[in-house]
mmCIF file of C-alpha atoms in Angstrom:
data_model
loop_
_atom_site.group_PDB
_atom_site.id
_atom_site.type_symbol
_atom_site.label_atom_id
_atom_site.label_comp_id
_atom_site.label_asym_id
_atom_site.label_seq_id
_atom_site.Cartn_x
_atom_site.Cartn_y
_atom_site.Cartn_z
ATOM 1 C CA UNK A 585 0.000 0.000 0.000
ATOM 2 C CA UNK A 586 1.732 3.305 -1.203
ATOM 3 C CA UNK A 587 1.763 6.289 0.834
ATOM 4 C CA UNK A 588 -1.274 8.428 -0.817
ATOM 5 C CA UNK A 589 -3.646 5.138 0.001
ATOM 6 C CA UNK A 590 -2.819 5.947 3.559
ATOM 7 C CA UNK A 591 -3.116 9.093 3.945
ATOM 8 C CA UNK A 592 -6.343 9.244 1.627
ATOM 9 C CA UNK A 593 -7.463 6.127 4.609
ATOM 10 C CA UNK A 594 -6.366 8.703 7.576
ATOM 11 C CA UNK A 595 -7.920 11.231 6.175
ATOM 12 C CA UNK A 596 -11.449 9.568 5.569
ATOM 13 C CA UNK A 597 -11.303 7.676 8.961
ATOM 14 C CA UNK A 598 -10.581 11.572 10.609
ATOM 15 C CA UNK A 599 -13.922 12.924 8.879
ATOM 16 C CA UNK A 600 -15.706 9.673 9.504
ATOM 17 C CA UNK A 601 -14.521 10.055 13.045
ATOM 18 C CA UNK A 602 -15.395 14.190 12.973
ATOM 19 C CA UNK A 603 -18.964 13.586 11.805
ATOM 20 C CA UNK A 604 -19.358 10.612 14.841
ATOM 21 C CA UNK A 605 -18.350 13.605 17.197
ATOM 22 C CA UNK A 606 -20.530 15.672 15.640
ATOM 23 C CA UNK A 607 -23.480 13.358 15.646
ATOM 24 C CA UNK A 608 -22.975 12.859 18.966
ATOM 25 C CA UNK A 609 -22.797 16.361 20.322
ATOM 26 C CA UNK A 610 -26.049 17.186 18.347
ATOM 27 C CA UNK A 611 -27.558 14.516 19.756
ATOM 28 C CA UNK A 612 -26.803 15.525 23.396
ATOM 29 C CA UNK A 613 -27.501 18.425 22.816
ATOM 30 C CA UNK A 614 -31.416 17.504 21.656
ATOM 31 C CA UNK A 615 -31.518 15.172 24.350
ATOM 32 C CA UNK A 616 -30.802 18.329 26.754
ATOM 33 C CA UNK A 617 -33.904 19.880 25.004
ATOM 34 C CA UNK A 618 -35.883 17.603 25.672
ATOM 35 C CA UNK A 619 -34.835 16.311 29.608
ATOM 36 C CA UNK A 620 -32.569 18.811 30.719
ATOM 37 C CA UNK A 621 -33.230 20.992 34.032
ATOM 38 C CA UNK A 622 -34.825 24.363 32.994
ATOM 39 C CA UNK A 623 -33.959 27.720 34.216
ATOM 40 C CA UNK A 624 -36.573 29.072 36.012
ATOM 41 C CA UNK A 625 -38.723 32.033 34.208
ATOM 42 C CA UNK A 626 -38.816 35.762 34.313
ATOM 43 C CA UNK A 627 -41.156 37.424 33.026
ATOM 44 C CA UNK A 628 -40.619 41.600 33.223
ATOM 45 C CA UNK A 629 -44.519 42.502 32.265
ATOM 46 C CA UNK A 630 -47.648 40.515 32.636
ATOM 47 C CA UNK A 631 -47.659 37.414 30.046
ATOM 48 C CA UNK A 632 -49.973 34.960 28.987
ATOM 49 C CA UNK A 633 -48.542 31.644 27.266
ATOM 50 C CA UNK A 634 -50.731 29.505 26.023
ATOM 51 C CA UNK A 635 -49.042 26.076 26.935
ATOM 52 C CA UNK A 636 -51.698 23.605 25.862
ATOM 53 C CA UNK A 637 -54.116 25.188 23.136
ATOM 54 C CA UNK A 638 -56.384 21.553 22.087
ATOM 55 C CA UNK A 639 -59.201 20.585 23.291
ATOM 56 C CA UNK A 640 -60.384 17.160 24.867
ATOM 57 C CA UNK A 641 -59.678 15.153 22.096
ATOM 58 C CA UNK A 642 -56.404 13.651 21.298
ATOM 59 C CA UNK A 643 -53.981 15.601 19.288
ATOM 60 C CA UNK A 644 -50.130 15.511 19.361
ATOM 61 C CA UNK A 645 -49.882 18.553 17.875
ATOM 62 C CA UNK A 646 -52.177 20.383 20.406
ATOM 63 C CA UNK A 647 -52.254 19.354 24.131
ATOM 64 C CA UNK A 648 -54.349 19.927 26.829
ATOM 65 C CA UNK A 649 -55.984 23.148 27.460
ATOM 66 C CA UNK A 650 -53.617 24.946 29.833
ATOM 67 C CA UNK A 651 -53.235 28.664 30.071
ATOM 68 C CA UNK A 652 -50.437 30.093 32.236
ATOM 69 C CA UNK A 653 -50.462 33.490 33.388
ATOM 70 C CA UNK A 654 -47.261 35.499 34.129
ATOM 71 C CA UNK A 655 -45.052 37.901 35.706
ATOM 72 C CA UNK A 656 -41.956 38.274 37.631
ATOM 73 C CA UNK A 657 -41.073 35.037 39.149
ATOM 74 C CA UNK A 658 -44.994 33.891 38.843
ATOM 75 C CA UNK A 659 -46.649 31.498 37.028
ATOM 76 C CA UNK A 660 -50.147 30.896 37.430
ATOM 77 C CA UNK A 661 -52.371 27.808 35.379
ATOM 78 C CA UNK A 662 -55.885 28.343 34.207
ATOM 79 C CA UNK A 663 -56.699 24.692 33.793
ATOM 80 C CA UNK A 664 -54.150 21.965 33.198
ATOM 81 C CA UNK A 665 -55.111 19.105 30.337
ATOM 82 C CA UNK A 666 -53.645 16.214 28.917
ATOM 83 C CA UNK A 667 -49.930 16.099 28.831
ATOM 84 C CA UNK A 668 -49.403 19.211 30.630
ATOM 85 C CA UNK A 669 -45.943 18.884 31.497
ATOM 86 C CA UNK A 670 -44.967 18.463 28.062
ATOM 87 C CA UNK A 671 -46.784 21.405 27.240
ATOM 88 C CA UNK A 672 -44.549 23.518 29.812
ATOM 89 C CA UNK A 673 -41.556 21.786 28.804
ATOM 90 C CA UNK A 674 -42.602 22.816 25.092
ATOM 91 C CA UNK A 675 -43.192 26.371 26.632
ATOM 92 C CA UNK A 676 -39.674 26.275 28.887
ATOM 93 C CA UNK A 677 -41.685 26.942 31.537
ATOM 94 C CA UNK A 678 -39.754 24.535 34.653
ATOM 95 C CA UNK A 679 -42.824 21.907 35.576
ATOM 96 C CA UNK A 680 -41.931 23.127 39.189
ATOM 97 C CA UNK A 681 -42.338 26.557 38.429
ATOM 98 C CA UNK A 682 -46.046 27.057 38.385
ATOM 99 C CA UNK A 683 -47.252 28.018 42.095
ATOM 100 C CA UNK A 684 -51.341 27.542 41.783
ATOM 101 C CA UNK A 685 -53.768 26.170 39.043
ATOM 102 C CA UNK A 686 -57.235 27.799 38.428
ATOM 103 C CA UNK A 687 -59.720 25.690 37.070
ATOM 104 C CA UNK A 688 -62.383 27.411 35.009
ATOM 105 C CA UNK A 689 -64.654 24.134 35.654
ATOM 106 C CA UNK A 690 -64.714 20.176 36.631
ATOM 107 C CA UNK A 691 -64.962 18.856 33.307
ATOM 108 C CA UNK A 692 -62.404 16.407 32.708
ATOM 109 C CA UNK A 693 -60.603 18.155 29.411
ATOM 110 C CA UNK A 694 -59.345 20.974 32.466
ATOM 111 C CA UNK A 695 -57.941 18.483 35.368
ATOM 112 C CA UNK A 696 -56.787 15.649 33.601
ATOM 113 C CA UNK A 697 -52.899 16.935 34.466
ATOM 114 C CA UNK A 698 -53.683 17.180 37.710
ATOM 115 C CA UNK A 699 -52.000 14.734 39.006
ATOM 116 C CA UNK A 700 -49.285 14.645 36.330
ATOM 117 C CA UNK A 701 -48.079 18.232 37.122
ATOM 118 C CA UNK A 702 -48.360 17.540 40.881
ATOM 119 C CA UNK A 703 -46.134 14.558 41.146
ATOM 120 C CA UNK A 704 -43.797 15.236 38.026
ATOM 121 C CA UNK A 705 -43.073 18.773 39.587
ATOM 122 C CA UNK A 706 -42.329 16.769 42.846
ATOM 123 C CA UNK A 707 -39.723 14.661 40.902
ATOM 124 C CA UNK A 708 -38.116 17.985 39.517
ATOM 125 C CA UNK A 709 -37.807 19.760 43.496
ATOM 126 C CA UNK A 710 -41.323 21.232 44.051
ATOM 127 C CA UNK A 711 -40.900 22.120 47.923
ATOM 128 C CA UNK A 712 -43.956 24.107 48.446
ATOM 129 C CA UNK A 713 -47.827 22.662 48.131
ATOM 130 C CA UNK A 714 -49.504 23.398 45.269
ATOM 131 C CA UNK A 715 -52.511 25.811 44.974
ATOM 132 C CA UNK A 716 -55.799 24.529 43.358
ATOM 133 C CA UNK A 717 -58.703 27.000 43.391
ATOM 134 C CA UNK A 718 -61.696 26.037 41.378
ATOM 135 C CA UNK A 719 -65.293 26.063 41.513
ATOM 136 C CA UNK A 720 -67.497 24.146 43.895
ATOM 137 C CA UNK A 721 -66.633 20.544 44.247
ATOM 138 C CA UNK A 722 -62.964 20.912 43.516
ATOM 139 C CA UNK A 723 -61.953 19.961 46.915
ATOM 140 C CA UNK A 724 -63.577 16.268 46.351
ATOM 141 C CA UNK A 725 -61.572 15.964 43.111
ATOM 142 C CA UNK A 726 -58.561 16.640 45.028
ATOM 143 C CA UNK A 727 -59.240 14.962 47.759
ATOM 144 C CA UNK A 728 -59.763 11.681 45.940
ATOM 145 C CA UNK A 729 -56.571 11.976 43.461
ATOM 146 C CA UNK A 730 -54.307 12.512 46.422
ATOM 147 C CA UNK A 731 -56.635 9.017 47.986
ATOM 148 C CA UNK A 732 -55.799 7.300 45.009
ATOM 149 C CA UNK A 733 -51.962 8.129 44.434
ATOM 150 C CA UNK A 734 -51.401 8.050 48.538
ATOM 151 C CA UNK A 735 -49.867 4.387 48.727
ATOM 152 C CA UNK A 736 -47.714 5.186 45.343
ATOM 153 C CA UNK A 737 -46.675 8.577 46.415
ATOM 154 C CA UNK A 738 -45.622 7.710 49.728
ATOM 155 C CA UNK A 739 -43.565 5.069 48.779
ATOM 156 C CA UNK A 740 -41.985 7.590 46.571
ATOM 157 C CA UNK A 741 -40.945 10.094 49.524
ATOM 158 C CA UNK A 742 -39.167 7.112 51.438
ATOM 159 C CA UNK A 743 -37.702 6.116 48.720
ATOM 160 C CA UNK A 744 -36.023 9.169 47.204
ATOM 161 C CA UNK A 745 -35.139 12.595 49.432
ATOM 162 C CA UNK A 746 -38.173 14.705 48.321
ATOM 163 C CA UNK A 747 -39.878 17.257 50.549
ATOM 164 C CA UNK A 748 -42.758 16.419 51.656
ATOM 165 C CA UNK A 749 -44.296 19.598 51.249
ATOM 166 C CA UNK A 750 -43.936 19.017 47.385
ATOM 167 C CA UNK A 751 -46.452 16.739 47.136
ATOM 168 C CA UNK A 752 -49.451 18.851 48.956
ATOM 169 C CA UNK A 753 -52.187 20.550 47.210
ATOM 170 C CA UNK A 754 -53.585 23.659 49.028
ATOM 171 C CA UNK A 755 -57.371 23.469 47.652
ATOM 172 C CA UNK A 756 -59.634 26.438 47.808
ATOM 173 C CA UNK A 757 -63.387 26.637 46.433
ATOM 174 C CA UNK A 758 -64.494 29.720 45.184
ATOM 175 C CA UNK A 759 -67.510 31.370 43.541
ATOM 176 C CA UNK A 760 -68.329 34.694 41.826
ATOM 177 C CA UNK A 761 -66.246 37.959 43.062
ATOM 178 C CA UNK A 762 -63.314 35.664 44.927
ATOM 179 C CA UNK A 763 -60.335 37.913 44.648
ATOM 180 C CA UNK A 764 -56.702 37.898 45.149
ATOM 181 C CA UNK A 765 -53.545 40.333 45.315
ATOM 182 C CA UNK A 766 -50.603 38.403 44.686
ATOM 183 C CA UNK A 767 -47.586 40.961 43.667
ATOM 184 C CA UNK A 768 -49.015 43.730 41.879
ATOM 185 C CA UNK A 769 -51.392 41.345 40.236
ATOM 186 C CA UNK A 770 -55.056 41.217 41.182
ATOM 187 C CA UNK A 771 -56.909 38.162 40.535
ATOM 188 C CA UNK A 772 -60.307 37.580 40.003
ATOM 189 C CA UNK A 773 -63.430 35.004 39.741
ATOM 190 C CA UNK A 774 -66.396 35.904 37.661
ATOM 191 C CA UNK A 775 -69.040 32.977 37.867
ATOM 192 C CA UNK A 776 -70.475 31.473 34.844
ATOM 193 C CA UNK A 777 -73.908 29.821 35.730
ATOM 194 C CA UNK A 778 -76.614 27.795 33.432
ATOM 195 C CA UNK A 779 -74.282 25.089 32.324
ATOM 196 C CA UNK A 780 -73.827 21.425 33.185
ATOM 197 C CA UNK A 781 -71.593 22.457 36.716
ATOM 198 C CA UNK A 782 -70.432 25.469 38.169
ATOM 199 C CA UNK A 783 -67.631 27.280 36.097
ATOM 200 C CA UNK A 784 -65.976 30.441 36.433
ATOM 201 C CA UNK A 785 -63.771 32.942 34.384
ATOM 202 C CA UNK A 786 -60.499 34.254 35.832
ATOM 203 C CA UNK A 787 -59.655 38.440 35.125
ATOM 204 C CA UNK A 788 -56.068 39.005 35.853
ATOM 205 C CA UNK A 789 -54.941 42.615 36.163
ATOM 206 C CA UNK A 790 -51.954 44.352 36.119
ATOM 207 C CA UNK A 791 -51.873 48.522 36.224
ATOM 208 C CA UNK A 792 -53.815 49.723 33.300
ATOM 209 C CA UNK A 793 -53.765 45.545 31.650
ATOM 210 C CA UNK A 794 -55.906 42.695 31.875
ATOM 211 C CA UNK A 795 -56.372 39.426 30.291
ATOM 212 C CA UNK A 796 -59.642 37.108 30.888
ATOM 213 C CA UNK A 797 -59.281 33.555 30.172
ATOM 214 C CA UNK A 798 -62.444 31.460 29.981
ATOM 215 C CA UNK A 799 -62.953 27.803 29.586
ATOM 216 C CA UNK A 800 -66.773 27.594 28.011
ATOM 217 C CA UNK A 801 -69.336 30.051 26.784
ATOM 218 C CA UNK A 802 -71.856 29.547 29.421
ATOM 219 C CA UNK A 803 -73.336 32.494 30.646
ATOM 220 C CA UNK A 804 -72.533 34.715 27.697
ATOM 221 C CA UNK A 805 -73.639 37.700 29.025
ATOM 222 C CA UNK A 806 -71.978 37.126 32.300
ATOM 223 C CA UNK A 807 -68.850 36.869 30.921
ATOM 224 C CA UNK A 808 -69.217 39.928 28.475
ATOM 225 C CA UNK A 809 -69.829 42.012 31.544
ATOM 226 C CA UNK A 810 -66.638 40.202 33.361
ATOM 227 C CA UNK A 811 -64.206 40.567 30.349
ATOM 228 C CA UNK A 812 -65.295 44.009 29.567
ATOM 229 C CA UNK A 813 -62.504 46.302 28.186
ATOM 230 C CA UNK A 814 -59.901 43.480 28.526
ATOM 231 C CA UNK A 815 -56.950 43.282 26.478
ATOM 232 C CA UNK A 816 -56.653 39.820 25.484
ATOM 233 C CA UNK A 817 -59.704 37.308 25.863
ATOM 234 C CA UNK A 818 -58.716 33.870 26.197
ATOM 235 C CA UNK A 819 -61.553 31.898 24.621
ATOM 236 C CA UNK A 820 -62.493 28.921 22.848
ATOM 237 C CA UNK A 821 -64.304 28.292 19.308
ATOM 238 C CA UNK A 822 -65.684 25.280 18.373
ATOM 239 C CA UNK A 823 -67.325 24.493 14.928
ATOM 240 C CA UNK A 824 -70.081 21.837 14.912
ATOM 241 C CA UNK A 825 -71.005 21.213 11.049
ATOM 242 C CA UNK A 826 -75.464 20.997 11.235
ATOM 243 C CA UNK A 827 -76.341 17.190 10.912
ATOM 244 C CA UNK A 828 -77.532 17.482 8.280
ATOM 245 C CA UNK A 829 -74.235 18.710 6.831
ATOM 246 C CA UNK A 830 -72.638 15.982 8.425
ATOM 247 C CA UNK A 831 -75.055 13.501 6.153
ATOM 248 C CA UNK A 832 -75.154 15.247 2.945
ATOM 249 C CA UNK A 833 -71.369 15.076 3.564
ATOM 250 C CA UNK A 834 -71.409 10.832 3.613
ATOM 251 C CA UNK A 835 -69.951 10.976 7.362
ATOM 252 C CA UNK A 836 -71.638 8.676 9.685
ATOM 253 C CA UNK A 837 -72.709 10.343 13.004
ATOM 254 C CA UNK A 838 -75.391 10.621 15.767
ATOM 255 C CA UNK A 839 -77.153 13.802 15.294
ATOM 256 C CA UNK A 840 -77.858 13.967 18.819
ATOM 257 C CA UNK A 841 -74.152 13.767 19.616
ATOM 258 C CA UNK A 842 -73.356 16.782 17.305
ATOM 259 C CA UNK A 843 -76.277 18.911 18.819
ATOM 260 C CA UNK A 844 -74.759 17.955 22.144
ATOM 261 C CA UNK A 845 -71.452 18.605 21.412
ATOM 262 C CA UNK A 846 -72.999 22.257 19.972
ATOM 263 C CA UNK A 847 -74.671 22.867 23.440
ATOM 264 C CA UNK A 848 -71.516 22.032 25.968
ATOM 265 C CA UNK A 849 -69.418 24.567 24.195
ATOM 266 C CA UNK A 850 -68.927 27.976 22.516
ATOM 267 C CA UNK A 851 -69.597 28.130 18.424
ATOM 268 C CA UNK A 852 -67.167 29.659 16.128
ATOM 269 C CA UNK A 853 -70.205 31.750 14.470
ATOM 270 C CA UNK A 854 -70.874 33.165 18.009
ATOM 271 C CA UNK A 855 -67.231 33.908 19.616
ATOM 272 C CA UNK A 856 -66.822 37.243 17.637
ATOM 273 C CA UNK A 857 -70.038 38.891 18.392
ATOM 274 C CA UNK A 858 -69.122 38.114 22.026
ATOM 275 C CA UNK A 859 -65.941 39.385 22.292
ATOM 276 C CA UNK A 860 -66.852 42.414 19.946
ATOM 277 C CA UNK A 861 -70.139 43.064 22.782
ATOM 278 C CA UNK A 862 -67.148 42.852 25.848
ATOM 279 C CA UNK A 863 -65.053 45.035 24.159
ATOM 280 C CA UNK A 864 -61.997 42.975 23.987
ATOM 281 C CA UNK A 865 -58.499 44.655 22.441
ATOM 282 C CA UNK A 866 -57.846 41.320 21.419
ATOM 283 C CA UNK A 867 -59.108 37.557 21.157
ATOM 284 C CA UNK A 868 -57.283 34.590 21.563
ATOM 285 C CA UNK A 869 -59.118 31.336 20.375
ATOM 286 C CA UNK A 870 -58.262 27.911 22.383
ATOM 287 C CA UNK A 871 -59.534 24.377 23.000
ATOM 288 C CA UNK A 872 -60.294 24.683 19.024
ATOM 289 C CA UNK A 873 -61.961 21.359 17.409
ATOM 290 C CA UNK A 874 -61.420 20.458 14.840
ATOM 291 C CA UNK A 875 -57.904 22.220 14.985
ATOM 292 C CA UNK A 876 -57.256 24.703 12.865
ATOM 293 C CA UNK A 877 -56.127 23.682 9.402
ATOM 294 C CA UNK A 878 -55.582 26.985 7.556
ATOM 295 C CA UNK A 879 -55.749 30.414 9.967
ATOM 296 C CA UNK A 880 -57.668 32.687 7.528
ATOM 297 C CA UNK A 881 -60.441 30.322 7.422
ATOM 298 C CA UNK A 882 -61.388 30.915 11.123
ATOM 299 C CA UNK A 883 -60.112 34.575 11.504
ATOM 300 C CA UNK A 884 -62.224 35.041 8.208
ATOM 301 C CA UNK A 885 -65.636 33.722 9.863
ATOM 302 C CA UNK A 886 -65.178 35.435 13.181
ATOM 303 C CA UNK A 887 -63.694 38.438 11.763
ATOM 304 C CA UNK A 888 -67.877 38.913 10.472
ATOM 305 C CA UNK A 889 -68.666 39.752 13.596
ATOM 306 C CA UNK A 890 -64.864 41.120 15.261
ATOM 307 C CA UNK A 891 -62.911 43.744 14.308
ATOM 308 C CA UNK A 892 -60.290 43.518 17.038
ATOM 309 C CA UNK A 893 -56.867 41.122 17.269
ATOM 310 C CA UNK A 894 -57.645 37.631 16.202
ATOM 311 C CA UNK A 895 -54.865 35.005 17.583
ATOM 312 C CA UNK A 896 -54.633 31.523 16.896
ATOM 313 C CA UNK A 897 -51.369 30.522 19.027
ATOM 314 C CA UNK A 898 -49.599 27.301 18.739
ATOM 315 C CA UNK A 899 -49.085 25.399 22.186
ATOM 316 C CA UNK A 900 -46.286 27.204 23.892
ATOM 317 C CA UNK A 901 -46.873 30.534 21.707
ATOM 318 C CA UNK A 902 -45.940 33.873 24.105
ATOM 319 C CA UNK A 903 -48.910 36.502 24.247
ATOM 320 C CA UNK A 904 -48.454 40.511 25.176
ATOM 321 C CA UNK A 905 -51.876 41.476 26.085
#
């Protein structure tokens, strides 16, 4: 073998051995993405993130309906869905960051992360309870989560050096005109009535800002007068095709179902007129189903009756009310 045939071999086996290296830093380096500790967030002016923007059906590409509210060092949850930790880790938002969940109602598309952000936030350090405040009957779903994890979880604090506070939950029921000062930031329940359960809306203000974030459209009027002059209403639209849509369309379903479905939840037709009647700066639309395929389609419908700030944010999209 002459002497260009080795150095041609050297020199391929350093670039094979370059691009390994390579590979391999890349891949740590998504693998600290995706696992790695967080730093925990600042935020310098009130922020809304919209961590989980899907409703309760399945959908990879849109989690849970979870709404965090920010500022400073504080991050507060309006409802926490399916996969919510992901969500925050999508967000960067540390899973042991967020100090109290507000649940707009008991419907399980709003506490199915319960337990997943209590105990995975444990894992990552919580050392504080966490706050739940929700409409009546809250403190029986709480009480019965932490009944069903106890034998689990406590196995889990003798076995690794957690705090014990971590694991707490701090439940609070509330009803219309609860309110709450935490740092500048004043907090505040607006009840919803005439649905299936009791549900509220959350107003969070900040100086001469607000945002409202509401999880149905009970009450419309109610929650026009609550969200009135906010910056940025946090709502959801949901579009229901007419049955017989559905069947002049070939698609198989119960017509009863789809008038259901229509009743439990807020209509894309009607989301505009409401937010135009509450005087909202700006609306964001959440808990959308089906998602949203194309973003002119849906700004185009409830643009008819809106002529403020339509948003359509993807989960862990930052908001400036």
């Amino acid at each position: 073998m002459n002497l260009r045939l080795v150095l041609i071999f050297g020199l391929v086996a350093v670039i094979a051995m370059a691009w390994s290296a390579a590979f391999v830093i890349w891949r740590a380096a998504e693998l600290g993405e995706l696992v790695g500790p967080l730093e925990e967030r600042h935020y310098p002016s009130l922020s809304v993130v919209a961590v989980g923007t899907g409703s309760g059906y399945e959908n990879p590409e849109r989690l849970g309906p979870a709404t965090a509210v920010a500022w400073g060092n504080h991050i507060i949850l309006v409802d926490v869905g399916r996969g919510v930790t992901e969500a925050l880790r999508n967000a960067l938002i540390p899973v042991n960051q967020p100090e109290m969940i507000l649940l707009t109602n008991l419907l399980p598309l709003n506490t199915l992360g319960l337990d997943d952000l209590l105990y995975t936030g444990w894992l990552h350090d919580r050392d504080e309870p966490l706050r739940v405040i929700g409409p009546p009957g809250t403190a029986a779903l709480v009480e019965g989560l932490l009944a069903a994890y106890s034998q689990g979880g406590e196995a889990l604090g003798r076995a690794l050096p957690l705090s014990s506070r971590g694991s707490a939950i701090e439940v609070q029921e509330v009803g219309d005109g609860y309110t709450e000062e935490i740092e500048g930031v004043t907090i505040l329940a607006g009840e919803l009535s005439g649905g299936e359960l009791p549900a509220l809306a959350w107003r969070f203000e900040r100086g001469k800002r607000s945002v409202v974030i509401s999880g149905t459209g009970w009450a419309p009027d109610a929650l026009v007068e609550f969200a009135r002059d906010t910056d940025l209403l946090v709502h959801e639209a949901v579009f229901v095709p007419p049955p017989e849509d559905i069947e002049a369309a070939g698609i198989i379903a119960d017509p009863q179902r789809l008038i259901a479905e229509a009743a439990l939840h807020t209509s894309i037709e009607k989301i505009g007129a409401l937010a135009t009647r509450a005087r909202a700066k700006q609306l964001a639309l959440v808990r959308m189903r089906p998602p949203p395929f194309y973003a002119f389609q849906i700004k185009a419908i409830v643009g008819q009756t809106y002529d403020g700030t339509i948003l359509l944010p993807e989960d862990g999209e930052e908001l400036t009310p």
